[in-house]
Short mmCIF file of C-alpha atoms and ligand atoms in Angstrom, two decimals:
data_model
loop_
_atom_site.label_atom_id
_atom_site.label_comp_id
_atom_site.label_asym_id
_atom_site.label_seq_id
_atom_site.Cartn_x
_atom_site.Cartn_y
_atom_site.Cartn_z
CA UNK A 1 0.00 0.00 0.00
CA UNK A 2 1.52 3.15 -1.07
CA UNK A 3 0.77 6.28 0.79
CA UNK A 4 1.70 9.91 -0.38
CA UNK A 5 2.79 12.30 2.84
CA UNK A 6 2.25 15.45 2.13
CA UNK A 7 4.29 17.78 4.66
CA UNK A 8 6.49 14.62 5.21
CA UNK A 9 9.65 16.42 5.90
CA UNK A 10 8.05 18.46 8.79
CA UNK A 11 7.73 17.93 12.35
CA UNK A 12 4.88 15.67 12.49
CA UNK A 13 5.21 14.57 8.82
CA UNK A 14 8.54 13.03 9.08
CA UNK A 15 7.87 10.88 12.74
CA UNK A 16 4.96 9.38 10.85
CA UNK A 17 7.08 8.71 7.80
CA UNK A 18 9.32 6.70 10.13
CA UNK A 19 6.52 4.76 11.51
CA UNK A 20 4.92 4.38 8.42
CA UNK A 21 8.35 2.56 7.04
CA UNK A 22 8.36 0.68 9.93
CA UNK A 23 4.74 -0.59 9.38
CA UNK A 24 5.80 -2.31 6.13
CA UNK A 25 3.90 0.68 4.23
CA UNK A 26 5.04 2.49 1.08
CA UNK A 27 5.64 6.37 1.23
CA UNK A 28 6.29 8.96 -1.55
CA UNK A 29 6.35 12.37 0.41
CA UNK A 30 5.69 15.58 -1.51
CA UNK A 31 7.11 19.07 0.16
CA UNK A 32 7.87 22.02 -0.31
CA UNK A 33 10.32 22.89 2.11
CA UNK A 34 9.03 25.73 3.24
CA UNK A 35 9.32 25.38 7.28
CA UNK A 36 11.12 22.24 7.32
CA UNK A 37 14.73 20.85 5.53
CA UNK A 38 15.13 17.43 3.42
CA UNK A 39 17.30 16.81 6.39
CA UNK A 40 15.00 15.44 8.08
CA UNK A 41 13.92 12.88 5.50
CA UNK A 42 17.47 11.78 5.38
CA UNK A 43 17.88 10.88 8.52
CA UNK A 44 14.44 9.13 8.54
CA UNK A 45 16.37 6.99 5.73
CA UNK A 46 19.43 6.18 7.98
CA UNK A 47 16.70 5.24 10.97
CA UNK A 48 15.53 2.51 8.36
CA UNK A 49 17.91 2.12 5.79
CA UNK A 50 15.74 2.55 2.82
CA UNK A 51 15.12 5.42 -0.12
CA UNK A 52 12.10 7.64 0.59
CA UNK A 53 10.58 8.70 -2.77
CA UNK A 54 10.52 12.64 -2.22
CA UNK A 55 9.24 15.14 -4.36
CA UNK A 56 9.40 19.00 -4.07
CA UNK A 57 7.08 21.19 -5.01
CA UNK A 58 3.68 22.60 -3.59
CA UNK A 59 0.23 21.53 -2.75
CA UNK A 60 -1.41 24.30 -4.83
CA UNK A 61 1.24 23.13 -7.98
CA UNK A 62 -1.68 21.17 -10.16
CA UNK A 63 1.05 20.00 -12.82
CA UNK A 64 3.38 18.84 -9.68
CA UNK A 65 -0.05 16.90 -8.36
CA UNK A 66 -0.76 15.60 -11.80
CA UNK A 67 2.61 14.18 -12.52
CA UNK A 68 2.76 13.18 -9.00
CA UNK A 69 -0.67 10.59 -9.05
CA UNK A 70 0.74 9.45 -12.92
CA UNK A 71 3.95 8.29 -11.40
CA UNK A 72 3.03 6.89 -7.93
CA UNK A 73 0.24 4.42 -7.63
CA UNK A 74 -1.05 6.11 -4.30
CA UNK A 75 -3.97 4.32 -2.41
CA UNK A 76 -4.05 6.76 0.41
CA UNK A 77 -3.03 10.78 1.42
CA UNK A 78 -2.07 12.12 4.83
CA UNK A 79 -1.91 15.56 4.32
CA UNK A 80 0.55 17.62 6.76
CA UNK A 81 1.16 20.13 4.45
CA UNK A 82 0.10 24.08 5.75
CA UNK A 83 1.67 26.50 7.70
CA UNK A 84 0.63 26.44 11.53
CA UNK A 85 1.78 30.01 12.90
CA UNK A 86 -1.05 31.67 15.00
CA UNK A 87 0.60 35.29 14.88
CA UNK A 88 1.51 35.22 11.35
CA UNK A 89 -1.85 34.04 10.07
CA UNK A 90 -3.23 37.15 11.72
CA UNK A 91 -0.76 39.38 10.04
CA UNK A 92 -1.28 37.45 6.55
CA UNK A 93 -4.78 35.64 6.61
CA UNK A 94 -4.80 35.47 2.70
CA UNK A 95 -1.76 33.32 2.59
CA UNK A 96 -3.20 30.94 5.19
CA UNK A 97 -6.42 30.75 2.88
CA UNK A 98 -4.46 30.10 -0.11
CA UNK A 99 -1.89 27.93 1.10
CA UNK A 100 -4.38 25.65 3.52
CA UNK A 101 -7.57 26.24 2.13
CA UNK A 102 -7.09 26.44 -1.30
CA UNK A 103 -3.84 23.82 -1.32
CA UNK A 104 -6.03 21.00 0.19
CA UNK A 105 -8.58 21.62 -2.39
CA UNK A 106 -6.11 21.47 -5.35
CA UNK A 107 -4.60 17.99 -3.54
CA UNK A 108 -8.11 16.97 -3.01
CA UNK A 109 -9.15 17.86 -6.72
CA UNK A 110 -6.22 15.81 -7.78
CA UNK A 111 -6.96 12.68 -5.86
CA UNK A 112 -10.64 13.28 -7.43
CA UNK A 113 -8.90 13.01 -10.94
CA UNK A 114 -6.74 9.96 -10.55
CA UNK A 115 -9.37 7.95 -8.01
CA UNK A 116 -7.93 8.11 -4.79
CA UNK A 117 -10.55 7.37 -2.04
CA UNK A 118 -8.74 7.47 1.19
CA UNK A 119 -7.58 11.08 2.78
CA UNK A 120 -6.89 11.83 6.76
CA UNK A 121 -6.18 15.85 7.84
CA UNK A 122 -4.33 17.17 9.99
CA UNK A 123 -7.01 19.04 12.33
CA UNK A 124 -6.16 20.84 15.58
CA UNK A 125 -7.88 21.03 19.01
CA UNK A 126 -8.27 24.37 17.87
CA UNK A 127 -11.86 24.20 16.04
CA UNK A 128 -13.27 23.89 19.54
CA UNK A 129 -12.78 27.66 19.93
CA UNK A 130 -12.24 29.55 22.52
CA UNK A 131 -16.05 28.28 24.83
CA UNK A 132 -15.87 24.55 24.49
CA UNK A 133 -16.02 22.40 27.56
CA UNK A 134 -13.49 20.47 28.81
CA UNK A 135 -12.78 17.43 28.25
CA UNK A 136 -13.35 18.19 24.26
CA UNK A 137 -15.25 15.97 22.87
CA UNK A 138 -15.24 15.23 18.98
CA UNK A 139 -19.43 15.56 18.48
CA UNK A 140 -18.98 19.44 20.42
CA UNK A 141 -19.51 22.37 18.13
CA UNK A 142 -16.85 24.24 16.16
CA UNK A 143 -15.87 27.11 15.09
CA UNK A 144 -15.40 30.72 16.59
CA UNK A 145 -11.41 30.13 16.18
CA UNK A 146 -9.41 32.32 17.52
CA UNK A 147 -6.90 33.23 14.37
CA UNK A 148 -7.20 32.82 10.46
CA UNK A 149 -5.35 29.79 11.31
CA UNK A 150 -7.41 27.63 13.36
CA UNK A 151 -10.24 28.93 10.60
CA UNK A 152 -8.55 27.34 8.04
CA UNK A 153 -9.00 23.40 10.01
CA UNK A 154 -12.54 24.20 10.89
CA UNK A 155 -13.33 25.57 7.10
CA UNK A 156 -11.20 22.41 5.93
CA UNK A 157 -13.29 19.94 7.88
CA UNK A 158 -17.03 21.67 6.87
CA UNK A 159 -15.55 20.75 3.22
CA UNK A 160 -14.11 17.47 3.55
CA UNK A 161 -17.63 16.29 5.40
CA UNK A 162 -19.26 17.66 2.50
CA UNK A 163 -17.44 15.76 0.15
CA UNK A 164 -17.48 12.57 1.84
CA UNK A 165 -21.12 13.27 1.38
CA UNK A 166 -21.30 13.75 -1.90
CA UNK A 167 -18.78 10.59 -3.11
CA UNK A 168 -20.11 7.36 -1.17
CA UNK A 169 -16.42 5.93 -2.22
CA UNK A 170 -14.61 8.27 0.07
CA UNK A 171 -12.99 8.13 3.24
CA UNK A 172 -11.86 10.69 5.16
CA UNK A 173 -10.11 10.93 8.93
CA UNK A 174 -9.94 13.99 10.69
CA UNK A 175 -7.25 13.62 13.54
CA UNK A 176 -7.78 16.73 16.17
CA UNK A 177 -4.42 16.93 17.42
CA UNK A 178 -3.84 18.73 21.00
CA UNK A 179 -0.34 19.65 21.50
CA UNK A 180 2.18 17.67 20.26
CA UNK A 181 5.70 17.67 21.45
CA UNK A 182 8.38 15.42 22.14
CA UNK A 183 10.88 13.57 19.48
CA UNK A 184 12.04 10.20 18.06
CA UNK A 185 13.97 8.92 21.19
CA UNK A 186 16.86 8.38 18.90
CA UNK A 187 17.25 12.54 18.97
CA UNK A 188 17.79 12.15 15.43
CA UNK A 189 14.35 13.84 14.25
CA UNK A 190 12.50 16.39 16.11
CA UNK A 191 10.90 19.94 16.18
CA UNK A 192 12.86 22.36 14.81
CA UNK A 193 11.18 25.49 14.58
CA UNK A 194 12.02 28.81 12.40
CA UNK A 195 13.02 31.59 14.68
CA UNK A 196 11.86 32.03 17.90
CA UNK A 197 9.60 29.70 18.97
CA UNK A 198 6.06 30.58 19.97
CA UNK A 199 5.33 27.40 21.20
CA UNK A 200 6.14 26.38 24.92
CA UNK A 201 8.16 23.55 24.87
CA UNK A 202 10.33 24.52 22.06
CA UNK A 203 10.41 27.94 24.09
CA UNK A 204 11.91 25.92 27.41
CA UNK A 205 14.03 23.68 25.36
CA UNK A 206 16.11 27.10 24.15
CA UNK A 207 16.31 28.14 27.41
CA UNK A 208 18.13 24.81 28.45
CA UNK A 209 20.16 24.72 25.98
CA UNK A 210 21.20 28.54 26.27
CA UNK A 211 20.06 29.97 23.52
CA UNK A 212 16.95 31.90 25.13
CA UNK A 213 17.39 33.94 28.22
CA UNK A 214 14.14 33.20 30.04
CA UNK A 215 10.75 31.79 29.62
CA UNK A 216 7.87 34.39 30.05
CA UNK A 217 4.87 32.17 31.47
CA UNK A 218 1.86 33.92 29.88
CA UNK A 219 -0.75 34.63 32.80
CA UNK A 220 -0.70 32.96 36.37
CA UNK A 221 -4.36 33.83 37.21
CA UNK A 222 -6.73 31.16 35.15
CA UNK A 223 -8.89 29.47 37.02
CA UNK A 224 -6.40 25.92 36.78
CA UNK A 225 -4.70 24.15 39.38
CA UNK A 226 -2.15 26.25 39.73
CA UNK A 227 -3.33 29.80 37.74
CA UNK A 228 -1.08 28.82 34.71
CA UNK A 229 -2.84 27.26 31.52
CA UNK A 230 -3.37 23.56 30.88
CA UNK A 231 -3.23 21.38 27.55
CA UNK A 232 -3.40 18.00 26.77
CA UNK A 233 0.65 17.63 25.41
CA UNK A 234 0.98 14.87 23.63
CA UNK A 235 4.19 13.26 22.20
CA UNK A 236 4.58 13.34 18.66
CA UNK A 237 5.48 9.56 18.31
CA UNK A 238 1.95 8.75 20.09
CA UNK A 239 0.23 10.76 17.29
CA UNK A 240 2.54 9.10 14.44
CA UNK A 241 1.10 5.78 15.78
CA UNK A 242 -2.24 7.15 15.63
CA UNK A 243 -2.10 7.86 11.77
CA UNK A 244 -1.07 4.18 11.31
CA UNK A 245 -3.94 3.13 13.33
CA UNK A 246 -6.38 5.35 11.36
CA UNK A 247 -5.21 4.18 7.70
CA UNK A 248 -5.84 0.20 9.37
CA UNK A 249 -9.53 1.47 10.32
CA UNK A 250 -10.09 3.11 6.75
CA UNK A 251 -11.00 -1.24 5.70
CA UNK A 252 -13.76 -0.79 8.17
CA UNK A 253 -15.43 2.64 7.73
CA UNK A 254 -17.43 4.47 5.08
CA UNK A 255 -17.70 8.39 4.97
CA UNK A 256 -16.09 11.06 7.33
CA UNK A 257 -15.09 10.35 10.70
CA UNK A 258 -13.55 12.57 13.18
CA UNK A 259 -11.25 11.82 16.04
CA UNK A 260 -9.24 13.76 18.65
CA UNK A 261 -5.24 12.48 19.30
CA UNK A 262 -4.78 13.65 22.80
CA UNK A 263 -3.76 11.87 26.25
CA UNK A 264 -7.07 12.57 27.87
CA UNK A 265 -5.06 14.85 30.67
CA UNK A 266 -4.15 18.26 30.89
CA UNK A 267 -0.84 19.54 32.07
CA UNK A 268 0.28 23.30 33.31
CA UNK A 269 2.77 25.24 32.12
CA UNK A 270 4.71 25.18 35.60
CA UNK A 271 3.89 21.33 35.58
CA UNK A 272 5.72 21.13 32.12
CA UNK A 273 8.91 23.38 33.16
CA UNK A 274 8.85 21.28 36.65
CA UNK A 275 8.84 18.15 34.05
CA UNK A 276 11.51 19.62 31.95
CA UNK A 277 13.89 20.26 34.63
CA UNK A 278 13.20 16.51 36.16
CA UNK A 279 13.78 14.82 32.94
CA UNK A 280 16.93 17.22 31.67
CA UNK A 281 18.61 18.46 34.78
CA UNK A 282 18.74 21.85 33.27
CA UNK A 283 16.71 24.40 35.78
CA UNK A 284 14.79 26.94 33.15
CA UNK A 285 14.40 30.25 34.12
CA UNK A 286 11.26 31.92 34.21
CA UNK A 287 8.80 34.59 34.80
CA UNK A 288 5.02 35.19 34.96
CA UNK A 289 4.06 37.85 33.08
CA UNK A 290 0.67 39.09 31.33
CA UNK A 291 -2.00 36.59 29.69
CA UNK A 292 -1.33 36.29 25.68
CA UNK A 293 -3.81 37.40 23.70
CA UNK A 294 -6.27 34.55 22.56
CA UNK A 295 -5.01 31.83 24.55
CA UNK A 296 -8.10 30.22 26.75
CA UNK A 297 -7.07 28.59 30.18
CA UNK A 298 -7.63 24.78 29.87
CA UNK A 299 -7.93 22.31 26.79
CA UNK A 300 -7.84 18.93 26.93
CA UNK A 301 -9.50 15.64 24.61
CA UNK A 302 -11.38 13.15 25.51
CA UNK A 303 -9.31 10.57 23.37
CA UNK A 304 -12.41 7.34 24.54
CA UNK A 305 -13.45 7.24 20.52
CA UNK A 306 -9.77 7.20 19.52
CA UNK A 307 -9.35 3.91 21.50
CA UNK A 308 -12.38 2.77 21.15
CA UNK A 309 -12.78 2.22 17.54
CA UNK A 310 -8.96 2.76 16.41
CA UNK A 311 -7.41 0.64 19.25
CA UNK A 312 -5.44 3.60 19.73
CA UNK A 313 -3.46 5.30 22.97
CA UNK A 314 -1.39 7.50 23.91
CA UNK A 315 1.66 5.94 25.98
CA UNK A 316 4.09 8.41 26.77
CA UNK A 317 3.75 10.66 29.92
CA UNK A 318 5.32 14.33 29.92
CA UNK A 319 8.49 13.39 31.46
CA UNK A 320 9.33 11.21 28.41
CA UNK A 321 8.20 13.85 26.57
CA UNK A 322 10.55 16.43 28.02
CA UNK A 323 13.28 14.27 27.93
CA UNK A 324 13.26 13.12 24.13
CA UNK A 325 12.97 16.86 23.52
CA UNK A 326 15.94 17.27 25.94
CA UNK A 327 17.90 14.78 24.23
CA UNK A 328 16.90 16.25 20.62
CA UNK A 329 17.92 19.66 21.47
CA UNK A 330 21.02 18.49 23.12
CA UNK A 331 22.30 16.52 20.14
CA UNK A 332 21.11 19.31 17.72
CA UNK A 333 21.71 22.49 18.83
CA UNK A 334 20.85 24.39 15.61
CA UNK A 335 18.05 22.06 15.01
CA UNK A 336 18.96 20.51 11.43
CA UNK A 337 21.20 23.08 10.08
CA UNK A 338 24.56 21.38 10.05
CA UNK A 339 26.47 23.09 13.35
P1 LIG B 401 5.53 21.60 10.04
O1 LIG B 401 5.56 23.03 9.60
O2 LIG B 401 6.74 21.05 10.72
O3 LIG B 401 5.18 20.66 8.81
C1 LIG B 401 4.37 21.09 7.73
C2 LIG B 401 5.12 20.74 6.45
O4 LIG B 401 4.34 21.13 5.34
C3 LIG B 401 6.47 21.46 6.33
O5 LIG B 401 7.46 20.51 6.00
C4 LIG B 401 6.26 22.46 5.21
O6 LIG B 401 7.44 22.70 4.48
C5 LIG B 401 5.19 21.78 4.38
N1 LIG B 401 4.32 22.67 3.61
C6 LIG B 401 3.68 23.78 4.04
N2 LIG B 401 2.96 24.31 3.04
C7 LIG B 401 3.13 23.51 1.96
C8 LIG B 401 2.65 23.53 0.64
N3 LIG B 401 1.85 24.52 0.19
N4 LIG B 401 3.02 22.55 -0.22
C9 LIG B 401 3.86 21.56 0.20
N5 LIG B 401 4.35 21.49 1.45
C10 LIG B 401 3.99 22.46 2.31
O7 LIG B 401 4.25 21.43 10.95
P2 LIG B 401 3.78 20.20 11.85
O8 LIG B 401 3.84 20.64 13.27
O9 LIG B 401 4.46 18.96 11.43
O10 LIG B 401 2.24 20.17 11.46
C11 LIG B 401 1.74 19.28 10.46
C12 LIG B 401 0.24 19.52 10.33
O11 LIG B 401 -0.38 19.31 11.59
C13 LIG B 401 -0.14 20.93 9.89
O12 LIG B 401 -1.24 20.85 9.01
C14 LIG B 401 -0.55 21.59 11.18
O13 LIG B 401 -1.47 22.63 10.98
C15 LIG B 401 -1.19 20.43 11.93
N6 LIG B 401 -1.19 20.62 13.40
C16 LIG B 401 -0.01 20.89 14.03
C17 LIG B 401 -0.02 21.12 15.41
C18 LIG B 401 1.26 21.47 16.13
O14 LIG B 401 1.17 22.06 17.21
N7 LIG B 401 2.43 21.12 15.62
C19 LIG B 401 -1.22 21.05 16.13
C20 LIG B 401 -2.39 20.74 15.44
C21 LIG B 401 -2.36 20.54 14.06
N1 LIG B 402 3.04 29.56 26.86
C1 LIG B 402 3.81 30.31 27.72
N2 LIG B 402 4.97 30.86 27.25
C2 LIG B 402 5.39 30.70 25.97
C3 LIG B 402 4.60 29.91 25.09
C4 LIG B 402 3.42 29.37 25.57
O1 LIG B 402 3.46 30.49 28.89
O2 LIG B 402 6.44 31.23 25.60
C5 LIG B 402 1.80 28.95 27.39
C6 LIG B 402 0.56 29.43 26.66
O3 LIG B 402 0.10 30.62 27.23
C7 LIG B 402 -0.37 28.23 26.84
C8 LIG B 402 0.58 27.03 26.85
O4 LIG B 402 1.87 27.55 27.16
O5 LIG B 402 -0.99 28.30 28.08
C9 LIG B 402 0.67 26.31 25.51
O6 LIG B 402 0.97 27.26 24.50
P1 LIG B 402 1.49 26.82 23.04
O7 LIG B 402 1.76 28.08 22.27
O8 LIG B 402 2.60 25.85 23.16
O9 LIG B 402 0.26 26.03 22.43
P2 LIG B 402 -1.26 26.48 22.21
O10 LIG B 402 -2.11 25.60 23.06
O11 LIG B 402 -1.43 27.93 22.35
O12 LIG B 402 -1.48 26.17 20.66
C10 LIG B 402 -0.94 25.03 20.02
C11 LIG B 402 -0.62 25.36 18.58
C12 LIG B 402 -1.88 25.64 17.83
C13 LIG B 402 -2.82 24.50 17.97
C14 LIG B 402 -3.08 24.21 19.42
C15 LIG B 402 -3.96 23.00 19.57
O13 LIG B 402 0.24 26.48 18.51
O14 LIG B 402 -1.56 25.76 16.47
O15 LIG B 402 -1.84 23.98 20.08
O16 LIG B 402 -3.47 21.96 18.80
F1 LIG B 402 -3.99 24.80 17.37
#
């Protein structure tokens, strides 16, 4: 069964790739390189001694998708591929519509053309907006996102449940991620973000490692166990597995299904830095400082359908977590640029 990855040399993308190898499943990843480096990919090679197939180009490239379903017999497409910034889709909303929105329609438009039934999105606990309870649960209303961003995965999913509507052939998985962290525990692949991070765990892991000063702790008033916020982090090797899992279930579902990839339990930000420190011996500096705009206090999934009817669960705890992010940071400083 070959499966095309698109996004495959990104954070997420390429820890799938791996276990996707590993699973006895073809891959043929298609990329564009533009937040991640081939690096990756090679050193998913060296983890299992094989040749991915990897093309370069774009998601809203028709000839690239064309040439791309001509060459590779593809039964099924996990689609990475979008750009995941909160602040800059605010500053440029347009190019998260075209590049998400409009991208996914081009890939799915080309699947359309050359047959291919099978699709599962990248979604994000985001859809459930800023007033969902917690636990979130996958039949809970969405929408009311709180950036052009999270808009894009709740105006994605609207149009992939229409079109699993409309073609009784197709099936489609939508897999909520919460927040995923963590790395291979080989330290060979991991998160390697542009710039300065935004995210917290990335944030902490440059303040180990020296590169960032101190971690600002954004509000220590929310009504959480200890006034700083909570998600569900989950590792990003639990959520790989959970893509392998879904393509299995695709022999025994019709239609569009939705599922959230989360623990189940929500952690605070001091209980992550507290984690960090256990797991790396490093002790992070910090301060808490303001709330950041658009953040809410608590999120967390009920994962139940996930195991339920994928056979699927999470089994790393935060202090693996924080310690095959340690151990990636530590072995590459400058993430994959060569140091
Ligand atoms: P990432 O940026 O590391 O990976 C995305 C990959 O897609 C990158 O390699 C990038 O170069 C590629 N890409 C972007 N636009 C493309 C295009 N137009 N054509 C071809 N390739 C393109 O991000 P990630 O963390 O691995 O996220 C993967 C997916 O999961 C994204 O859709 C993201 O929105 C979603 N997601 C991520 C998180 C998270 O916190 N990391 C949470 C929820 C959902
Ligand atoms: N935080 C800090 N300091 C930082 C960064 C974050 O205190 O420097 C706090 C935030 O205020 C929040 C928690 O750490 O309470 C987690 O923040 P992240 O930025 O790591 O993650 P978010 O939950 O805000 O959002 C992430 C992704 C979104 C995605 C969402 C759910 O950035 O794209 O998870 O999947 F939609």
């Amino acid at each position: 069964m070959t499966i095309l990855v698109t996004g495959g040399a990104g954070y997420i993308g390429s820890h799938t790739v791996l276990q996707l190898i590993e699973g006895g499943f073809d891959v043929v990843v298609l990329d564009n390189l533009s937040n991640s480096s081939q690096e990756s990919l090679r050193r998913v090679e060296s983890l299992v001694s094989k040749a991915i197939p990897f093309v370069e180009g774009d998601i809203n490239d028709k000839a690239v998708l064309s040439s791309l379903f001509s060459r590779y017999d593809i039964d099924a497409v996990i689609h990475f591929a979008g750009l995941k910034s909160v602040g800059e889709s605010v500053k440029n909303p347009i190019d998260y519509y075209i590049n998400n929105v409009s991208g996914s329609l081009q890939l799915l438009d080309a699947m359309r053309k050359a047959n291919v039934k099978k699709f599962i999105f990248s979604s994000s606990a985001t859809v459930y907006g800023n007033h969902s309870p917690v636990p979130n649960l996958e039949h809970y209303p969405i929408g009311n996102a709180s950036c052009p961003y999270g808009t894009t995965k709740v105006m994605l999913e609207q149009i992939l449940s229409d079109y699993a509507k409309a073609d009784s052939e197709m099936k489609i998985i939508a897999l909520r991620y919460f927040n995923p962290t963590g790395a291979h525990p080989s330290g060979l692949i991991g998160e390697d973000p542009n710039g300065i991070p935004n995210n917290l765990v990335p944030y902490i892991s440059q303040v180990a490692i020296g590169k960032l000063a101190k971690l600002a702790v954004y509000g220590g008033d929310y009504d959480t166990v200890d006034g700083t916020g909570v998600r569900d982090f989950i590792h990003v090797d639990d959520l790989a597995a959970g893509h392998v899992c879904a393509l299995k279930y695709f022999d025994s579902m019709s239609g569009y299904e939705i599922f959230n990839l989360g623990t189940g339990h929500g952690v605070s930000v001091l209980q992550v830095i507290d984690a960090f420190e256990k797991a790396s011996n490093q002790k992070i500096k910090y301060e808490i400082v303001a709330r950041r705009e658009g953040d809410i206090a608590s999120s967390w999934a009920d994962a139940t359908k996930a195991e339920k009817v994928l056979g699927w669960k999470a089994k790393y705890d935060i202090i693996d977590m924080m310690k095959h992010t340690w151990n990636w940071q530590k072995q590459n400083p400058n993430g994959y640029e060569s140091q």
